XYZ file of C-alpha atoms in Angstrom:
144
model
C 5.395 7.677 16.817
C 8.131 5.261 17.792
C 9.636 3.214 15.489
C 8.396 -0.319 14.927
C 10.957 -2.820 14.473
C 10.198 -5.656 12.705
C 12.872 -8.281 11.785
C 14.463 -6.232 8.681
C 12.759 -3.338 8.993
C 12.330 -0.093 10.747
C 8.824 1.648 10.092
C 8.440 4.882 11.892
C 5.388 7.888 11.411
C 6.946 11.364 11.730
C 3.708 13.623 12.592
C 5.802 17.073 12.683
C 6.787 16.217 8.777
C 3.438 13.870 8.082
C 5.494 11.147 6.728
C 5.255 7.659 7.116
C 9.606 6.356 6.709
C 9.797 2.518 5.592
C 13.569 1.833 6.442
C 14.691 -1.257 4.725
C 18.161 -2.098 5.885
C 18.368 -6.092 4.914
C 17.857 -7.938 1.628
C 14.030 -8.672 0.687
C 14.021 -12.065 1.194
C 14.431 -11.342 5.154
C 10.886 -10.360 5.488
C 8.086 -11.109 2.885
C 7.266 -8.087 1.118
C 3.355 -8.327 1.251
C 4.173 -8.371 5.310
C 5.823 -5.589 5.198
C 3.814 -3.706 2.967
C 0.756 -4.630 4.889
C 2.577 -2.931 8.354
C 3.180 0.523 6.342
C -0.855 0.294 4.974
C -1.816 -0.286 8.941
C 0.563 2.808 10.225
C -0.592 4.886 7.113
C -4.372 4.135 8.123
C -3.573 4.472 11.928
C -1.771 7.732 11.727
C -3.576 8.931 8.283
C -0.208 9.541 6.413
C -0.405 9.615 2.647
C 2.820 10.654 2.011
C 5.249 8.021 2.458
C 9.553 7.419 2.219
C 10.787 4.031 1.589
C 14.372 3.563 1.718
C 14.920 0.244 -0.237
C 18.894 1.280 -1.055
C 19.577 -2.117 0.465
C 16.387 -4.082 0.073
C 17.797 -5.568 -3.344
C 15.141 -6.109 -5.919
C 11.823 -7.540 -5.820
C 10.774 -11.283 -7.289
C 8.806 -11.147 -10.335
C 6.302 -12.600 -8.398
C 6.230 -9.201 -5.649
C 6.355 -6.759 -8.380
C 3.675 -8.231 -10.094
C 1.559 -7.919 -6.746
C 3.003 -4.398 -5.868
C 1.672 -3.066 -9.850
C -1.791 -5.268 -10.013
C -2.739 -5.469 -5.697
C -1.372 -3.168 -3.749
C -1.274 0.114 -5.255
C -4.713 -0.508 -7.091
C -5.934 -0.916 -3.696
C -4.453 1.999 -1.794
C -7.682 4.411 -2.783
C -9.902 2.335 -1.395
C -8.012 1.299 2.135
C -7.108 4.877 2.266
C -10.060 7.092 0.628
C -7.383 9.536 -0.742
C -4.199 9.598 -3.264
C -0.908 8.454 -1.841
C 2.762 9.655 -2.569
C 5.598 7.168 -1.900
C 9.561 8.626 -2.393
C 11.670 6.091 -3.389
C 15.183 6.623 -2.065
C 17.546 4.461 -4.100
C 21.087 3.947 -4.405
C 22.673 5.478 -7.919
C 23.206 2.376 -9.379
C 19.567 1.438 -8.416
C 18.151 4.751 -10.383
C 20.140 3.833 -13.302
C 19.495 -0.045 -13.364
C 17.937 -0.516 -16.670
C 15.185 -3.229 -15.099
C 14.521 -0.418 -12.322
C 13.877 2.246 -15.212
C 11.341 0.048 -17.217
C 9.656 -0.803 -14.065
C 8.658 3.094 -12.822
C 7.836 3.621 -16.775
C 5.272 0.593 -16.680
C 3.880 1.620 -13.272
C 3.119 4.572 -14.199
C 0.860 3.384 -17.667
C -1.248 1.535 -14.823
C -4.606 3.131 -14.477
C -3.981 4.063 -10.962
C -0.811 5.833 -11.157
C -1.300 9.494 -10.497
C -4.981 9.085 -9.534
C -4.689 6.399 -6.114
C -0.543 6.836 -6.160
C 1.890 8.739 -6.969
C 5.365 7.842 -6.976
C 8.885 9.136 -7.540
C 12.489 7.766 -7.442
C 15.145 9.677 -5.078
C 19.417 8.954 -4.268
C 19.431 11.912 -1.739
C 16.915 11.665 1.088
C 16.639 15.517 0.908
C 15.087 16.159 -2.583
C 12.836 12.761 -1.216
C 11.461 15.149 1.966
C 11.373 18.033 -0.861
C 9.011 16.264 -3.029
C 6.672 14.803 -0.520
C 5.983 18.564 1.091
C 5.829 20.098 -2.947
C 2.945 17.224 -2.799
C 1.889 18.219 0.458
C 1.763 22.011 -0.419
C -0.006 21.488 -3.248
C -2.636 19.619 -1.189
C -3.295 22.588 0.889
C -3.253 24.888 -2.248
C -6.253 22.427 -3.137
């Protein structure tokens, strides 16, 4: 599938990998987070992709309002929208991966009732490692 470019993002589905890629090359304020995630959801529904790689190295931090929306609305509704669990590999800068606020937010999300059932995610500083994690998730599902 050809990439979809919406102002500040590039959204692509790779059927050979069964991975949906979201590349966010500009800061978050360049395009509203909720609109971007809605585009992701629509492409995921169209392609039936449940394995996503979000490259957020240039996105910048989410606002508190958007962070709350991600944890209270977006992730909890995914299972109902897609019918199965989704897996998101976040590609981070090394500084972002070591940021105490980022670490605390990830730990908070892992306490939510939807985590591990409706959605699972992990952060990476290497795209190779992120894709390997997604491939491992795919292989676990094939073996189940």
